[in-house]
């Protein structure tokens, strides 16, 4: 009887242990289900994030390509602008050189004109003096002619 009781006790303990283990297994299965559900949710979230990141990466690649094209275009424009600037600087130097030559020619012409003006003033003074001299000579000749005429008239009257 004692063996039977002892066995019953052991059996009951085994049943209790089994129930306890079944509860633990159920808890573990529930925890595992929760973890699997969390894992599914996280995996779905990661996949969604990965898709978003892929989309962003593609958009960024496209934007980078646009920027590269834009930079290349700007570099081409910069080269053209620098070439134009070099050409304008050369043209400006040529124009400055031509302007200096023209200014020098203007100074030469002004100098010649000044010389011509001085010569003209001198020539004008000489001509004026000649005119006065001729006027005096004419006046003298008129006086002489008047005297000659007076003498002639006087002689004719005597005749």
PDB file of C-alpha atoms in Angstrom:
ATOM      1  CA  UNK A   1       0.000   0.000   0.000  1.00  0.00           C
ATOM      2  CA  UNK A   2       2.714   2.351   0.809  1.00  0.00           C
ATOM      3  CA  UNK A   3       4.296   1.558  -2.529  1.00  0.00           C
ATOM      4  CA  UNK A   4       0.992   2.173  -4.180  1.00  0.00           C
ATOM      5  CA  UNK A   5       0.563   5.416  -2.346  1.00  0.00           C
ATOM      6  CA  UNK A   6       4.104   6.347  -3.173  1.00  0.00           C
ATOM      7  CA  UNK A   7       3.453   5.579  -6.811  1.00  0.00           C
ATOM      8  CA  UNK A   8       0.236   7.509  -6.768  1.00  0.00           C
ATOM      9  CA  UNK A   9       2.087  10.424  -5.329  1.00  0.00           C
ATOM     10  CA  UNK A  10       4.757  10.149  -7.956  1.00  0.00           C
ATOM     11  CA  UNK A  11       2.102   9.779 -10.651  1.00  0.00           C
ATOM     12  CA  UNK A  12       0.276  12.802  -9.343  1.00  0.00           C
ATOM     13  CA  UNK A  13       3.543  14.725  -9.242  1.00  0.00           C
ATOM     14  CA  UNK A  14       4.249  13.578 -12.784  1.00  0.00           C
ATOM     15  CA  UNK A  15       0.780  14.717 -13.882  1.00  0.00           C
ATOM     16  CA  UNK A  16       1.335  18.038 -12.160  1.00  0.00           C
ATOM     17  CA  UNK A  17       4.760  18.322 -13.747  1.00  0.00           C
ATOM     18  CA  UNK A  18       3.214  17.490 -17.120  1.00  0.00           C
ATOM     19  CA  UNK A  19       0.485  20.099 -16.634  1.00  0.00           C
ATOM     20  CA  UNK A  20       3.129  22.564 -15.529  1.00  0.00           C
ATOM     21  CA  UNK A  21       5.260  21.690 -18.585  1.00  0.00           C
ATOM     22  CA  UNK A  22       2.213  21.939 -20.879  1.00  0.00           C
ATOM     23  CA  UNK A  23       1.534  25.395 -19.453  1.00  0.00           C
ATOM     24  CA  UNK A  24       5.157  26.376 -19.993  1.00  0.00           C
ATOM     25  CA  UNK A  25       5.055  24.938 -23.513  1.00  0.00           C
ATOM     26  CA  UNK A  26       1.854  26.873 -24.186  1.00  0.00           C
ATOM     27  CA  UNK A  27       3.432  30.036 -22.787  1.00  0.00           C
ATOM     28  CA  UNK A  28       6.532  29.420 -24.873  1.00  0.00           C
ATOM     29  CA  UNK A  29       4.358  28.751 -27.951  1.00  0.00           C
ATOM     30  CA  UNK A  30       2.427  31.978 -27.271  1.00  0.00           C
ATOM     31  CA  UNK A  31       5.694  33.867 -26.784  1.00  0.00           C
ATOM     32  CA  UNK A  32       7.047  32.244 -29.953  1.00  0.00           C
ATOM     33  CA  UNK A  33       3.869  33.250 -31.846  1.00  0.00           C
ATOM     34  CA  UNK A  34       4.218  36.802 -30.565  1.00  0.00           C
ATOM     35  CA  UNK A  35       7.884  36.858 -31.549  1.00  0.00           C
ATOM     36  CA  UNK A  36       7.017  35.394 -34.986  1.00  0.00           C
ATOM     37  CA  UNK A  37       4.296  38.042 -35.383  1.00  0.00           C
ATOM     38  CA  UNK A  38       6.748  40.774 -34.328  1.00  0.00           C
ATOM     39  CA  UNK A  39       9.320  39.303 -36.692  1.00  0.00           C
ATOM     40  CA  UNK A  40       6.756  39.295 -39.547  1.00  0.00           C
ATOM     41  CA  UNK A  41       5.814  42.894 -38.748  1.00  0.00           C
ATOM     42  CA  UNK A  42       9.460  43.959 -38.514  1.00  0.00           C
ATOM     43  CA  UNK A  43      10.292  42.062 -41.702  1.00  0.00           C
ATOM     44  CA  UNK A  44       7.374  43.753 -43.485  1.00  0.00           C
ATOM     45  CA  UNK A  45       8.492  47.105 -42.047  1.00  0.00           C
ATOM     46  CA  UNK A  46      12.100  46.425 -43.095  1.00  0.00           C
ATOM     47  CA  UNK A  47      10.930  45.407 -46.559  1.00  0.00           C
ATOM     48  CA  UNK A  48       8.856  48.587 -46.786  1.00  0.00           C
ATOM     49  CA  UNK A  49      11.807  50.644 -45.536  1.00  0.00           C
ATOM     50  CA  UNK A  50      14.075  48.835 -47.977  1.00  0.00           C
ATOM     51  CA  UNK A  51      11.674  49.639 -50.834  1.00  0.00           C
ATOM     52  CA  UNK A  52      11.521  53.270 -49.686  1.00  0.00           C
ATOM     53  CA  UNK A  53      15.306  53.394 -49.457  1.00  0.00           C
ATOM     54  CA  UNK A  54      15.609  51.804 -52.913  1.00  0.00           C
ATOM     55  CA  UNK A  55      13.126  54.338 -54.294  1.00  0.00           C
ATOM     56  CA  UNK A  56      15.008  57.195 -52.597  1.00  0.00           C
ATOM     57  CA  UNK A  57      18.296  55.809 -53.873  1.00  0.00           C
ATOM     58  CA  UNK A  58      16.943  55.708 -57.445  1.00  0.00           C
ATOM     59  CA  UNK A  59      15.558  59.243 -57.081  1.00  0.00           C
ATOM     60  CA  UNK A  60      18.896  60.420 -55.673  1.00  0.00           C
ATOM     61  CA  UNK A  61      20.758  58.705 -58.508  1.00  0.00           C
ATOM     62  CA  UNK A  62      18.489  60.460 -61.025  1.00  0.00           C
ATOM     63  CA  UNK A  63      18.976  63.789 -59.263  1.00  0.00           C
ATOM     64  CA  UNK A  64      22.742  63.198 -59.170  1.00  0.00           C
ATOM     65  CA  UNK A  65      22.718  62.470 -62.906  1.00  0.00           C
ATOM     66  CA  UNK A  66      20.773  65.698 -63.465  1.00  0.00           C
ATOM     67  CA  UNK A  67      23.287  67.578 -61.308  1.00  0.00           C
ATOM     68  CA  UNK A  68      26.206  66.015 -63.189  1.00  0.00           C
ATOM     69  CA  UNK A  69      24.615  67.040 -66.498  1.00  0.00           C
ATOM     70  CA  UNK A  70      23.941  70.503 -65.080  1.00  0.00           C
ATOM     71  CA  UNK A  71      27.551  70.782 -63.846  1.00  0.00           C
ATOM     72  CA  UNK A  72      28.866  69.659 -67.235  1.00  0.00           C
ATOM     73  CA  UNK A  73      26.611  72.217 -68.916  1.00  0.00           C
ATOM     74  CA  UNK A  74      27.836  74.913 -66.517  1.00  0.00           C
ATOM     75  CA  UNK A  75      31.444  73.901 -67.166  1.00  0.00           C
ATOM     76  CA  UNK A  76      30.824  74.186 -70.901  1.00  0.00           C
ATOM     77  CA  UNK A  77      29.222  77.600 -70.387  1.00  0.00           C
ATOM     78  CA  UNK A  78      32.153  78.606 -68.159  1.00  0.00           C
ATOM     79  CA  UNK A  79      34.657  77.587 -70.855  1.00  0.00           C
ATOM     80  CA  UNK A  80      32.641  79.520 -73.457  1.00  0.00           C
ATOM     81  CA  UNK A  81      32.417  82.530 -71.153  1.00  0.00           C
ATOM     82  CA  UNK A  82      36.173  82.415 -70.490  1.00  0.00           C
ATOM     83  CA  UNK A  83      36.842  82.122 -74.224  1.00  0.00           C
ATOM     84  CA  UNK A  84      34.529  85.098 -74.832  1.00  0.00           C
ATOM     85  CA  UNK A  85      36.255  87.014 -72.046  1.00  0.00           C
ATOM     86  CA  UNK A  86      39.670  86.320 -73.600  1.00  0.00           C
ATOM     87  CA  UNK A  87      38.346  87.441 -76.982  1.00  0.00           C
ATOM     88  CA  UNK A  88      36.800  90.592 -75.463  1.00  0.00           C
ATOM     89  CA  UNK A  89      40.052  91.379 -73.643  1.00  0.00           C
ATOM     90  CA  UNK A  90      42.005  91.014 -76.899  1.00  0.00           C
ATOM     91  CA  UNK A  91      39.430  93.160 -78.733  1.00  0.00           C
ATOM     92  CA  UNK A  92      39.622  95.703 -75.896  1.00  0.00           C
ATOM     93  CA  UNK A  93      43.431  95.792 -76.184  1.00  0.00           C
ATOM     94  CA  UNK A  94      43.150  96.231 -79.938  1.00  0.00           C
ATOM     95  CA  UNK A  95      40.575  98.992 -79.486  1.00  0.00           C
ATOM     96  CA  UNK A  96      42.727 100.706 -76.847  1.00  0.00           C
ATOM     97  CA  UNK A  97      45.733 100.510 -79.173  1.00  0.00           C
ATOM     98  CA  UNK A  98      43.632 101.938 -82.033  1.00  0.00           C
ATOM     99  CA  UNK A  99      42.307 104.655 -79.700  1.00  0.00           C
ATOM    100  CA  UNK A 100      45.835 105.575 -78.628  1.00  0.00           C
ATOM    101  CA  UNK A 101      46.875 105.772 -82.294  1.00  0.00           C
ATOM    102  CA  UNK A 102      43.844 107.950 -83.089  1.00  0.00           C
ATOM    103  CA  UNK A 103      44.557 110.203 -80.094  1.00  0.00           C
ATOM    104  CA  UNK A 104      48.172 110.501 -81.189  1.00  0.00           C
ATOM    105  CA  UNK A 105      47.019 111.343 -84.736  1.00  0.00           C
ATOM    106  CA  UNK A 106      44.567 113.917 -83.330  1.00  0.00           C
ATOM    107  CA  UNK A 107      47.431 115.495 -81.361  1.00  0.00           C
ATOM    108  CA  UNK A 108      49.568 115.529 -84.499  1.00  0.00           C
ATOM    109  CA  UNK A 109      46.724 117.131 -86.494  1.00  0.00           C
ATOM    110  CA  UNK A 110      46.073 119.651 -83.722  1.00  0.00           C
ATOM    111  CA  UNK A 111      49.776 120.494 -83.732  1.00  0.00           C
ATOM    112  CA  UNK A 112      49.722 120.856 -87.533  1.00  0.00           C
ATOM    113  CA  UNK A 113      46.560 122.954 -87.290  1.00  0.00           C
ATOM    114  CA  UNK A 114      48.171 125.118 -84.636  1.00  0.00           C
ATOM    115  CA  UNK A 115      51.203 125.560 -86.921  1.00  0.00           C
ATOM    116  CA  UNK A 116      48.881 126.334 -89.838  1.00  0.00           C
ATOM    117  CA  UNK A 117      46.986 128.845 -87.656  1.00  0.00           C
ATOM    118  CA  UNK A 118      50.247 130.514 -86.595  1.00  0.00           C
ATOM    119  CA  UNK A 119      51.433 130.577 -90.217  1.00  0.00           C
ATOM    120  CA  UNK A 120      48.044 131.920 -91.325  1.00  0.00           C
ATOM    121  CA  UNK A 121      48.158 134.662 -88.686  1.00  0.00           C
ATOM    122  CA  UNK A 122      51.693 135.547 -89.753  1.00  0.00           C
ATOM    123  CA  UNK A 123      50.752 135.456 -93.456  1.00  0.00           C
ATOM    124  CA  UNK A 124      47.622 137.476 -92.706  1.00  0.00           C
ATOM    125  CA  UNK A 125      49.754 140.065 -90.881  1.00  0.00           C
ATOM    126  CA  UNK A 126      52.199 140.121 -93.821  1.00  0.00           C
ATOM    127  CA  UNK A 127      49.329 140.504 -96.296  1.00  0.00           C
ATOM    128  CA  UNK A 128      47.755 143.199 -94.160  1.00  0.00           C
ATOM    129  CA  UNK A 129      51.073 145.055 -94.097  1.00  0.00           C
ATOM    130  CA  UNK A 130      51.379 144.623 -97.892  1.00  0.00           C
ATOM    131  CA  UNK A 131      47.797 145.869 -98.343  1.00  0.00           C
ATOM    132  CA  UNK A 132      48.576 148.920 -96.215  1.00  0.00           C
ATOM    133  CA  UNK A 133      51.769 149.447 -98.159  1.00  0.00           C
ATOM    134  CA  UNK A 134      49.861 149.152-101.455  1.00  0.00           C
ATOM    135  CA  UNK A 135      47.166 151.473-100.151  1.00  0.00           C
ATOM    136  CA  UNK A 136      49.802 154.037 -99.237  1.00  0.00           C
ATOM    137  CA  UNK A 137      51.408 153.559-102.649  1.00  0.00           C
ATOM    138  CA  UNK A 138      48.027 153.989-104.333  1.00  0.00           C
ATOM    139  CA  UNK A 139      47.358 157.073-102.316  1.00  0.00           C
ATOM    140  CA  UNK A 140      50.776 158.399-103.214  1.00  0.00           C
ATOM    141  CA  UNK A 141      50.132 157.550-106.872  1.00  0.00           C
ATOM    142  CA  UNK A 142      46.736 159.251-106.716  1.00  0.00           C
ATOM    143  CA  UNK A 143      48.373 162.327-105.243  1.00  0.00           C
ATOM    144  CA  UNK A 144      51.027 162.277-107.930  1.00  0.00           C
ATOM    145  CA  UNK A 145      48.374 161.737-110.599  1.00  0.00           C
ATOM    146  CA  UNK A 146      46.374 164.572-109.189  1.00  0.00           C
ATOM    147  CA  UNK A 147      49.433 166.752-109.323  1.00  0.00           C
ATOM    148  CA  UNK A 148      50.171 165.587-112.868  1.00  0.00           C
ATOM    149  CA  UNK A 149      46.575 166.303-113.866  1.00  0.00           C
ATOM    150  CA  UNK A 150      46.688 169.667-112.211  1.00  0.00           C
ATOM    151  CA  UNK A 151      49.934 170.407-113.997  1.00  0.00           C
ATOM    152  CA  UNK A 152      48.518 169.190-117.274  1.00  0.00           C
ATOM    153  CA  UNK A 153      45.432 171.310-116.838  1.00  0.00           C
ATOM    154  CA  UNK A 154      47.611 174.193-115.993  1.00  0.00           C
ATOM    155  CA  UNK A 155      49.715 173.567-119.097  1.00  0.00           C
ATOM    156  CA  UNK A 156      46.649 173.219-121.267  1.00  0.00           C
ATOM    157  CA  UNK A 157      45.320 176.400-119.909  1.00  0.00           C
ATOM    158  CA  UNK A 158      48.549 178.070-120.762  1.00  0.00           C
ATOM    159  CA  UNK A 159      48.382 176.729-124.245  1.00  0.00           C
TER     160      UNK A 159
END
